Coordinates of C-alpha atoms in Angstrom, one line a residue:
X961 CA 1.5 26.2 -6.1
X962 CA 5.1 26.4 -4.7
X963 CA 5.1 23.0 -2.9
X964 CA 7.8 20.7 -4.2
X965 CA 6.6 17.2 -4.9
X966 CA 8.8 14.2 -5.1
X967 CA 7.5 11.2 -7.2
X968 CA 9.6 8.3 -6.0
X969 CA 9.9 5.2 -8.2
X970 CA 11.8 2.3 -6.5
X971 CA 12.4 -0.5 -9.0
X972 CA 14.2 -3.8 -9.4
X973 CA 14.2 -5.8 -12.7
X974 CA 11.0 -4.3 -14.1
X975 CA 12.1 -3.4 -17.7
X976 CA 8.7 -4.1 -19.2
X977 CA 7.0 -1.6 -17.0
X978 CA 9.4 1.0 -15.7
X979 CA 9.2 3.4 -18.7
X980 CA 5.4 3.5 -18.5
X981 CA 5.7 4.3 -14.8
X982 CA 8.2 7.1 -15.3
X983 CA 6.2 8.5 -18.3
X984 CA 3.0 8.6 -16.2
X985 CA 4.8 10.6 -13.5
X986 CA 6.4 13.1 -16.0
X987 CA 2.9 13.5 -17.6
X988 CA 1.6 15.2 -14.4
X989 CA 0.7 18.8 -15.2
X990 CA 1.9 20.1 -11.8
X991 CA 5.1 22.1 -12.6
X992 CA 7.2 21.7 -9.4
X993 CA 7.9 18.0 -9.3
X994 CA 11.0 15.7 -9.3
X995 CA 10.7 12.2 -10.6
X996 CA 13.4 9.9 -9.0
X997 CA 14.0 6.3 -10.0
X998 CA 16.0 4.3 -7.5
X999 CA 17.2 1.3 -9.3
X1000 CA 18.1 -1.4 -6.8
X1001 CA 20.9 -2.9 -8.9
X1002 CA 18.7 -4.4 -11.6
X1003 CA 20.4 -7.1 -13.7
X1004 CA 18.4 -6.2 -16.9
X1005 CA 18.0 -3.3 -19.4
X1006 CA 16.5 -0.9 -16.8
X1007 CA 19.5 1.5 -17.0
X1008 CA 19.6 1.6 -20.8
X1009 CA 15.9 2.1 -21.0
X1010 CA 15.9 5.1 -18.6
X1011 CA 19.0 6.7 -20.0
X1012 CA 16.9 7.8 -23.0
X1013 CA 14.9 10.1 -20.8
X1014 CA 16.2 13.7 -21.0
X1015 CA 13.5 15.5 -19.0
X1016 CA 15.3 17.8 -16.5
X1017 CA 12.8 16.9 -13.8
X1018 CA 13.9 13.2 -14.0
X1019 CA 16.8 11.6 -12.0
X1020 CA 18.1 8.1 -12.3
X1021 CA 20.0 6.6 -9.3
X1022 CA 21.4 3.1 -9.2
X1023 CA 22.0 1.5 -5.8
X1024 CA 25.1 -0.6 -5.4
X1025 CA 25.0 -2.9 -3.6
X1026 CA 21.3 -3.9 -3.7
X1027 CA 19.3 -2.6 -0.7
X1028 CA 16.1 -4.7 -0.9
X1029 CA 12.6 -3.6 -1.5
X1030 CA 11.8 -1.8 1.8
X1031 CA 15.2 -0.3 2.3
X1032 CA 14.9 1.1 -1.2
X1033 CA 11.7 2.7 -0.1
X1034 CA 13.4 4.3 2.9
X1035 CA 16.4 5.4 0.9
X1036 CA 14.1 7.1 -1.7
X1037 CA 12.4 9.1 1.1
X1038 CA 15.3 9.8 3.5
X1039 CA 18.2 10.2 1.1
X1040 CA 17.0 11.1 -2.4
X1041 CA 13.7 13.0 -1.9
X1042 CA 13.8 16.8 -1.7
X1043 CA 10.1 17.5 -1.8
X1044 CA 7.9 18.6 1.1
X1045 CA 5.4 16.0 -0.1
X1046 CA 6.0 12.7 -1.8
X1047 CA 4.3 9.9 -3.8
X1048 CA 5.7 6.4 -3.9
X1049 CA 5.1 4.8 -7.3
X1050 CA 6.4 1.2 -7.7
X1051 CA 8.1 0.6 -11.0
X1052 CA 5.3 -1.7 -12.3
X1053 CA 2.5 0.7 -11.4
X1054 CA 1.5 3.9 -13.1
X1055 CA -0.7 7.0 -12.9
X1056 CA -3.6 7.6 -15.3
X1057 CA -4.7 11.1 -14.3
X1058 CA -2.3 13.8 -15.3
X1059 CA -4.1 16.2 -12.9
X1060 CA -3.7 14.1 -9.8
X1061 CA -0.8 16.0 -8.2
X1062 CA -2.3 19.4 -9.1
X1063 CA -5.6 18.3 -7.6
X1064 CA -3.9 17.0 -4.5
X1065 CA -1.9 20.2 -4.0
X1066 CA -5.0 22.3 -4.5
X1067 CA -6.7 20.3 -1.7
X1068 CA -3.6 20.8 0.6
X1069 CA -3.7 24.5 0.0
X1070 CA -7.4 25.0 0.1
X1071 CA -7.8 23.1 3.4
X1072 CA -4.8 25.0 4.8
X1073 CA -4.7 22.3 7.5
X1074 CA -1.3 22.0 9.3
X1075 CA -2.4 18.6 10.6
X1076 CA -3.0 17.2 7.1
X1077 CA -0.7 14.2 6.7
X1078 CA -1.7 12.7 3.4
X1079 CA -4.0 13.0 0.4
X1080 CA -5.5 9.9 -1.0
X1081 CA -7.3 9.1 -4.3
X1082 CA -8.6 5.9 -5.8
X1083 CA -7.2 3.5 -8.3
X1084 CA -7.8 0.3 -10.2
X1085 CA -6.2 -3.1 -9.9
X1086 CA -5.5 -4.4 -13.4
X1087 CA -4.0 -7.8 -14.5
X1088 CA -1.5 -8.4 -17.3
X1089 CA -4.4 -9.0 -19.8
X1090 CA -5.7 -5.5 -19.1
X1091 CA -8.8 -6.7 -17.2
X1092 CA -9.9 -4.7 -14.1
X1093 CA -9.8 -7.1 -11.1
X1094 CA -10.7 -4.5 -8.4
X1095 CA -10.9 -1.0 -7.3
X1096 CA -9.7 0.9 -4.2
X1097 CA -11.7 4.1 -3.9
X1098 CA -12.2 6.4 -0.8
X1099 CA -15.8 5.9 0.4
X1100 CA -17.1 9.5 0.2
X1101 CA -20.2 11.0 -1.5
X1102 CA -18.6 14.3 -2.4
X1103 CA -15.8 15.2 -4.8
X1104 CA -13.4 15.5 -1.9
X1105 CA -13.4 15.8 1.8
X1106 CA -11.2 15.8 4.9
X1107 CA -11.5 13.2 7.7
X1108 CA -9.7 12.7 11.0
X1109 CA -6.9 10.2 10.8
X1110 CA -8.6 8.4 13.7
X1111 CA -11.7 8.0 11.7
X1112 CA -9.7 6.8 8.7
X1113 CA -8.1 4.1 10.7
X1114 CA -11.3 3.0 12.4
X1115 CA -13.0 2.8 9.0
X1116 CA -10.3 0.6 7.7
X1117 CA -11.7 -2.3 9.8
X1118 CA -14.9 -2.1 7.8
X1119 CA -13.4 -1.8 4.3
X1120 CA -9.9 -1.5 2.9
X1121 CA -9.6 1.6 0.8
X1122 CA -5.8 2.2 0.8
X1123 CA -3.6 2.3 -2.2
X1124 CA 0.1 3.2 -1.8
X1125 CA 0.5 4.6 -5.3
X1126 CA -2.4 7.1 -5.0
X1127 CA -1.3 8.5 -1.6
X1128 CA 0.6 11.8 -1.5
X1129 CA 2.1 12.3 1.9
X1130 CA 3.9 14.9 4.0
X1131 CA 7.6 13.9 4.1
X1132 CA 8.6 15.7 7.3
X1133 CA 5.8 14.0 9.3
X1134 CA 6.5 10.7 7.7
X1135 CA 10.2 10.8 8.5
X1136 CA 9.4 11.7 12.1
X1137 CA 7.7 8.3 12.7
X1138 CA 10.3 6.2 11.0
X1139 CA 8.4 5.5 7.7
X1140 CA 8.9 2.1 6.1
X1141 CA 10.5 0.8 9.3
X1142 CA 9.7 -2.9 8.9
X1143 CA 10.9 -5.2 6.2
X1144 CA 7.4 -6.8 5.6
X1145 CA 5.0 -7.0 2.7
X1146 CA 2.7 -4.3 4.1
X1147 CA 5.3 -1.8 5.3
X1148 CA 3.5 0.9 3.3
X1149 CA 0.2 0.2 5.1
X1150 CA 1.8 0.0 8.5
X1151 CA 3.5 3.4 7.8
X1152 CA 0.4 5.2 6.4
X1153 CA -2.0 4.1 9.2
X1154 CA 0.4 5.3 11.8
X1155 CA 0.8 8.5 9.9
X1156 CA -3.0 8.9 9.8
X1157 CA -3.1 8.7 13.6
X1158 CA -1.1 11.9 13.8
X1159 CA -3.5 14.2 11.9
X1160 CA -6.1 14.4 9.2
X1161 CA -6.5 12.8 5.8
X1162 CA -7.8 14.4 2.6
X1163 CA -9.8 12.1 0.3
X1164 CA -10.2 12.6 -3.4
X1165 CA -13.1 10.8 -5.1
X1166 CA -11.5 9.9 -8.4
X1167 CA -9.4 7.1 -9.9
X1168 CA -5.9 8.3 -10.7
X1169 CA -3.7 5.2 -11.1
X1170 CA -3.2 1.5 -11.6
X1171 CA -1.8 -1.2 -9.4
X1172 CA -0.6 -3.6 -12.0
X1173 CA -1.2 -7.3 -11.2
X1174 CA 1.2 -9.3 -13.3
X1175 CA 1.7 -12.4 -11.1
X1176 CA 5.2 -11.4 -9.9
X1177 CA 4.1 -8.7 -7.5
X1178 CA 5.8 -9.2 -4.1
X1179 CA 2.4 -9.5 -2.3
X1180 CA 1.0 -12.1 -4.6
X1181 CA 4.1 -14.2 -5.0
X1182 CA 5.1 -14.5 -1.3
X1183 CA 4.8 -17.7 0.7
X1184 CA 2.1 -18.2 3.3
X1185 CA 4.8 -17.8 6.1
X1186 CA 5.7 -14.4 4.7
X1187 CA 2.0 -13.4 4.6
X1188 CA 1.5 -14.6 8.2
X1189 CA 4.6 -12.7 9.4
X1190 CA 3.2 -9.7 7.6
X1191 CA 0.4 -9.4 10.2
X1192 CA 3.0 -7.6 12.3
X1193 CA 1.8 -4.4 10.7
X1194 CA -1.6 -4.7 12.5
X1195 CA 0.0 -5.1 15.9
X1196 CA 2.3 -2.2 15.2
X1197 CA -0.6 0.2 14.3
X1198 CA -2.5 -0.9 17.3
X1199 CA 0.5 -0.2 19.6
X1200 CA 1.0 3.2 18.0
X1201 CA -2.6 4.1 18.6
X1202 CA -2.1 3.2 22.3
X1203 CA 1.1 5.2 22.5
X1204 CA -0.4 8.3 20.9
X1205 CA -3.6 7.7 23.0
X1206 CA -5.6 8.0 19.8
X1207 CA -7.7 4.9 20.6
X1208 CA -8.6 3.4 24.0
X1209 CA -7.2 0.0 24.8
X1210 CA -10.6 -1.6 24.3
X1211 CA -11.1 0.0 20.8
X1212 CA -7.6 -0.7 19.7
X1213 CA -7.8 -4.4 20.6
X1214 CA -11.2 -4.8 18.9
X1215 CA -9.7 -3.1 15.8
X1216 CA -6.7 -5.3 15.9
X1217 CA -8.7 -8.5 16.2
X1218 CA -11.1 -7.6 13.3
X1219 CA -8.4 -6.5 10.9
X1220 CA -6.1 -9.4 11.7
X1221 CA -8.8 -11.9 11.2
X1222 CA -9.8 -10.3 7.9
X1223 CA -6.2 -10.7 6.8
X1224 CA -5.9 -14.3 8.0
X1225 CA -9.3 -15.2 6.4
X1226 CA -8.0 -14.1 3.0
X1227 CA -4.8 -16.0 3.3
X1228 CA -6.3 -19.2 4.8
X1229 CA -9.1 -19.4 2.2
X1230 CA -6.4 -19.4 -0.6
X1231 CA -4.4 -22.1 1.3
X1232 CA -7.6 -24.2 1.7
X1233 CA -8.6 -23.9 -2.0
X1234 CA -5.1 -24.8 -3.2
X1235 CA -4.5 -27.6 -0.7
X1236 CA -4.3 -31.2 -1.7
X1237 CA -5.3 -32.2 1.8
X1238 CA -7.9 -29.7 3.0
X1239 CA -8.6 -31.5 6.3
X1240 CA -5.0 -31.4 7.2
X1241 CA -4.8 -27.7 6.3
X1242 CA -7.9 -26.9 8.3
X1243 CA -6.5 -28.8 11.3
X1244 CA -3.2 -26.8 11.1
X1245 CA -5.2 -23.5 11.0
X1246 CA -7.3 -24.6 14.0
X1247 CA -4.2 -25.6 16.0
X1248 CA -2.2 -22.4 15.3
X1249 CA -4.9 -19.8 14.8
X1250 CA -8.0 -21.0 16.7
X1251 CA -9.4 -17.5 17.0
X1252 CA -10.0 -17.5 13.3
X1253 CA -12.7 -20.2 13.7
X1254 CA -14.7 -17.7 15.8
X1255 CA -14.5 -15.0 13.2
X1256 CA -17.9 -14.8 11.4
X1257 CA -16.4 -13.8 8.0
X1258 CA -14.1 -16.9 8.0
X1259 CA -16.9 -19.2 9.0
X1260 CA -19.2 -17.8 6.3
X1261 CA -16.6 -18.2 3.6
X1262 CA -15.7 -21.7 4.7
X1263 CA -19.3 -22.8 4.7
X1264 CA -19.8 -21.2 1.3
X1265 CA -16.7 -22.8 -0.1
X1266 CA -17.7 -26.3 1.1
X1267 CA -21.2 -25.9 -0.5
X1268 CA -19.6 -24.9 -3.8
X1269 CA -17.3 -27.9 -3.6
X1270 CA -20.3 -30.2 -3.1
X1271 CA -22.3 -28.7 -5.9
X1272 CA -19.3 -28.6 -8.2

């Protein structure tokens, strides 16, 4: 086990959670790790909290001036990381399995696959009250397996299984495709699906971390316009699949349509449920995104929502 692993923790004003995140990284039993916090000019006690950590594997870096969320991701990878493999752990998330990195490295070495681009395990979504609100787990029947990146991307249209914080990736390959290149909500997803198209993915059938949902997460607190702009990641992955000739134009376009409509359906149902004038909201959706009204999942949810409203 001589692979060097970088656990990168970009953070900004997360004093209630950052120590837990760092402790979970340092608790990993794999010996050859570095844990790097990139503090994006926090205006709170983050620096004082982390100065108490004396572990030699830990490094605290403060950006000045502030870079922003995505640029902080990029800086962690391109400037601060020294590992051949890396894990990005946001400052409000944490690992729960101290064997995760060891297990992932064992998979990397046992498969001995030069085309392996990342190893992914599962994790829970937990809210601030400690309740489990969801789970993202690789859909496999065995303890672990390896799949082609093409298959991984195609399967994504059926069921989203991705978690940023449980995905250990090859840094050299990631850098070669301009990782975290777009300043959008799902810059991680855009990057990892492009990465998958360059090789194979190892899947580990176990929960190893927590995506902490506290109401101030960037994804949940963003405006509808930001969420709509975020669908750029889908077009980007589709274009990359065509550039690399991983998917045919027909398959890429079908994939793009299904995934985009899944995203829009989720966003629009939230907007409809929270709207004071639902007819006006529906009309706006129809005018600007008419294709969504031909998407079966949206139609089914819309009908089910209306029935619940009548019964309620």
